[in-house]
PDB file of C-alpha atoms in Angstrom:
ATOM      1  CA  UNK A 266      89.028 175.643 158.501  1.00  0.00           C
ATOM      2  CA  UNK A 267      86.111 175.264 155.979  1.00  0.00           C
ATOM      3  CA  UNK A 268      88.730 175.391 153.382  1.00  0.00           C
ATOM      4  CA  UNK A 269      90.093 172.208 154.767  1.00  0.00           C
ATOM      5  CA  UNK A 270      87.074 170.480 154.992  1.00  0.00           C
ATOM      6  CA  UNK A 271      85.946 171.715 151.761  1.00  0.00           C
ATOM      7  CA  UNK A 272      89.609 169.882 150.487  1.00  0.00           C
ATOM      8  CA  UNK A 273      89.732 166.646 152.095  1.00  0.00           C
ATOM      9  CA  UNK A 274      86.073 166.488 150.637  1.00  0.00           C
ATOM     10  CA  UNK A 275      86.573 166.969 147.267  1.00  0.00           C
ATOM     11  CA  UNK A 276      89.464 164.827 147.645  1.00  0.00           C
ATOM     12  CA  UNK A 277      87.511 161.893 149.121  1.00  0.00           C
ATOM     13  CA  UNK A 278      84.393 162.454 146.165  1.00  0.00           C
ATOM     14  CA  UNK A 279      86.863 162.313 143.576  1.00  0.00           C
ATOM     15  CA  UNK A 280      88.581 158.930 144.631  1.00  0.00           C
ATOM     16  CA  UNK A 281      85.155 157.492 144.848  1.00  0.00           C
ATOM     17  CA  UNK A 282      84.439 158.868 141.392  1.00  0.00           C
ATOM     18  CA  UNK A 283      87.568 157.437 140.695  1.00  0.00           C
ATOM     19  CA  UNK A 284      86.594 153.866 141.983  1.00  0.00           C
ATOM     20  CA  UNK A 285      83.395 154.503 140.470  1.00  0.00           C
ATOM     21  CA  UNK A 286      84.938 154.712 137.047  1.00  0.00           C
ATOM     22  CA  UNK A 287      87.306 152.346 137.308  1.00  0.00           C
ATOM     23  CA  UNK A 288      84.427 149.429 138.601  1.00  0.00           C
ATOM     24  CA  UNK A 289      82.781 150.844 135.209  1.00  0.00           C
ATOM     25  CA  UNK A 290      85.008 150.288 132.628  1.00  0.00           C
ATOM     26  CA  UNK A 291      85.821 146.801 134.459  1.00  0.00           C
ATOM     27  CA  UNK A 292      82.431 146.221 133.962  1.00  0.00           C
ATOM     28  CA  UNK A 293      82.028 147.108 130.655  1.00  0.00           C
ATOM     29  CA  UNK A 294      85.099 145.082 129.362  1.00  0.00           C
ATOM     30  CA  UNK A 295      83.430 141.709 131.429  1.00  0.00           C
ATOM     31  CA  UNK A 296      80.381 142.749 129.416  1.00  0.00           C
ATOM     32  CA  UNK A 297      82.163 142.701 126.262  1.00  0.00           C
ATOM     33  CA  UNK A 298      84.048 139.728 126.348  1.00  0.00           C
ATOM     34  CA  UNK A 299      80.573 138.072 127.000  1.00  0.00           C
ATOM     35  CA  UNK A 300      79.125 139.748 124.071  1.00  0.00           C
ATOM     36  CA  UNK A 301      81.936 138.579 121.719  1.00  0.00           C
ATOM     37  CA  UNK A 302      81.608 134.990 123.647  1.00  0.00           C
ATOM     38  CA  UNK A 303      78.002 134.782 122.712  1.00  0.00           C
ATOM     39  CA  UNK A 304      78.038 136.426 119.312  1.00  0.00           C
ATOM     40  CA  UNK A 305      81.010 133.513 118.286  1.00  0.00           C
ATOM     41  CA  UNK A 306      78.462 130.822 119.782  1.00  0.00           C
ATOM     42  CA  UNK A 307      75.679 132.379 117.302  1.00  0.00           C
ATOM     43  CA  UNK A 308      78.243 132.337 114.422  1.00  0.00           C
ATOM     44  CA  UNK A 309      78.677 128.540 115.111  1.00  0.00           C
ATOM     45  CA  UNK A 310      74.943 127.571 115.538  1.00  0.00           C
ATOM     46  CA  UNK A 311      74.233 129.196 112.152  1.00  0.00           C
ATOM     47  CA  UNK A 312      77.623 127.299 110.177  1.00  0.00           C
ATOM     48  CA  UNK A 313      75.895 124.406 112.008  1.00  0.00           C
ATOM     49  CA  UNK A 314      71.650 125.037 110.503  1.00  0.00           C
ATOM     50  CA  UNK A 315      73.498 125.772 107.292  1.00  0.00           C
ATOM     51  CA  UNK A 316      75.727 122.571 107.632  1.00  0.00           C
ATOM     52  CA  UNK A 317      72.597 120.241 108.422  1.00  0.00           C
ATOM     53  CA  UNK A 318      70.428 122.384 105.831  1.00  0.00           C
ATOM     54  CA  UNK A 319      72.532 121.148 103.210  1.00  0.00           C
ATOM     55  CA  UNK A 320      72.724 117.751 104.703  1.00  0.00           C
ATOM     56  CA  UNK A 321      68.802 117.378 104.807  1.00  0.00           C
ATOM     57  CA  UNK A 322      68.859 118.610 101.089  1.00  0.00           C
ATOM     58  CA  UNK A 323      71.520 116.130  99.848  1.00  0.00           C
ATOM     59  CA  UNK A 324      69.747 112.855 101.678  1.00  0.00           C
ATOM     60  CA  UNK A 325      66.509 114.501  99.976  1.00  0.00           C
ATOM     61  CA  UNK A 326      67.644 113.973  96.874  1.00  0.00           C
ATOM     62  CA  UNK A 327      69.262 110.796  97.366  1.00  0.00           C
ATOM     63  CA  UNK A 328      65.929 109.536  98.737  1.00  0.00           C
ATOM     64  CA  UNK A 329      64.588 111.270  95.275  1.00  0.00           C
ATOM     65  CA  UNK A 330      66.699 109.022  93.293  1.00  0.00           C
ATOM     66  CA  UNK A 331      66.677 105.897  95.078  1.00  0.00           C
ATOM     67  CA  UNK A 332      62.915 105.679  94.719  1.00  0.00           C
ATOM     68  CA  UNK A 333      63.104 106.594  91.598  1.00  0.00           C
ATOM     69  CA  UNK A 334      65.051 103.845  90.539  1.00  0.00           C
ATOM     70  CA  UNK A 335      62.925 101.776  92.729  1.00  0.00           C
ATOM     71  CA  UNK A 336      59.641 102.509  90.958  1.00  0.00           C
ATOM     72  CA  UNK A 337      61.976 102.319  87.089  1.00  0.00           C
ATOM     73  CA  UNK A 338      62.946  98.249  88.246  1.00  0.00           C
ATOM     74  CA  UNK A 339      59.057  97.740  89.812  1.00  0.00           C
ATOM     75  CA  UNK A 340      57.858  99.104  86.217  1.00  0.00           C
ATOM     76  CA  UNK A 341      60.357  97.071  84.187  1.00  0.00           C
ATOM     77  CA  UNK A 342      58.956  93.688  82.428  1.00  0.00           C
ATOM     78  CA  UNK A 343      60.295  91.138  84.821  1.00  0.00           C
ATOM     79  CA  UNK A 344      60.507  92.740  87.832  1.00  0.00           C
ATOM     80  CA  UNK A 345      58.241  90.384  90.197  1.00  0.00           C
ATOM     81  CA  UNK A 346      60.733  87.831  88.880  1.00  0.00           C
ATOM     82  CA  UNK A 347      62.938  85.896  91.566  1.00  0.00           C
ATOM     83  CA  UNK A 348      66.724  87.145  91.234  1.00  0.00           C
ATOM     84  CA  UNK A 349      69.452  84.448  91.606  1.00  0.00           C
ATOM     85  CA  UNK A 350      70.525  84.513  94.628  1.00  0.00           C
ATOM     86  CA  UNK A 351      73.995  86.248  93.569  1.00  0.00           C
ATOM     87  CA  UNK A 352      71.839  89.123  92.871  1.00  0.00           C
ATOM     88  CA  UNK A 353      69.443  88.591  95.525  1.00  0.00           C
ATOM     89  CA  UNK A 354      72.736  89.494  98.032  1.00  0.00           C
ATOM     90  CA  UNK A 355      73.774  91.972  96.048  1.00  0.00           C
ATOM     91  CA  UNK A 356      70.210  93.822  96.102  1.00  0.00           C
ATOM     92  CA  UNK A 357      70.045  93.044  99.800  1.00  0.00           C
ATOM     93  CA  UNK A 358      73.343  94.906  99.998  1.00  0.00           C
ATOM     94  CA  UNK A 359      71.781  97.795  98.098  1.00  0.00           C
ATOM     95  CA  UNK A 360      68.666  98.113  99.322  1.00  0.00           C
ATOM     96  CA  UNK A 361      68.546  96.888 103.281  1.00  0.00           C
TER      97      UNK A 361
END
C-alpha cells in the first residue's frame, strides 16, 4: 500500500515538475523575443543620433559658410550700395 502511494506521488511531483518546466522555458522564450524586440529598437535610436549627428554637423557648416560669405560681401568696397532690383530678388531668394 505505501508503495502505491509512494507511486502515484512521484508520479503527480513529476508532472508538476513537468508543468513547471515547461511554463519556464515558455517564459524564457517570451523573455527573449522581448529582449531581441528592445535591443532592435536600441539599434534604431542609435542609426537615428548618428543620422541627426551628422545632420547637425552638415547645417553647421553650411551656417559656417554662409556667414562667411556674408561678412566677405559686408567687407567688400560697395557693399552698403543699393543692388538693382534684379539682384535685389535674386539676393532675397538667397538669403530670406
Amino acid at each position: 500500500m505505501t508503495f502505491a502511494i509512494r507511486k502515484n506521488l512521484v508520479t503527480y511531483l513529476a508532472a508538476a515538475l513537468s508543468v513547471v518546466a515547461f511554463g519556464l522555458g515558455c517564459w524564457a522564450l517570451v523573455l527573449r523575443e522581448r529582449l531581441d524586440s528592445a535591443e532592435a529598437k536600441i539599434d534604431g535610436f542609435e542609426d537615428a543620433a548618428r543620422i541627426r549627428r551628422q545632420s547637425d554637423q552638415e547645417q553647421a557648416r553650411l551656417r559656417e559658410e554662409a556667414a562667411q560669405l556674408d561678412d566677405y560681401l559686408d567687407a567688400k568696397e560697395g557693399g552698403d550700395a543699393p543692388l538693382s532690383d534684379y539682384l535685389s530678388d535674386a539676393a532675397g531668394r538667397l538669403w530670406p
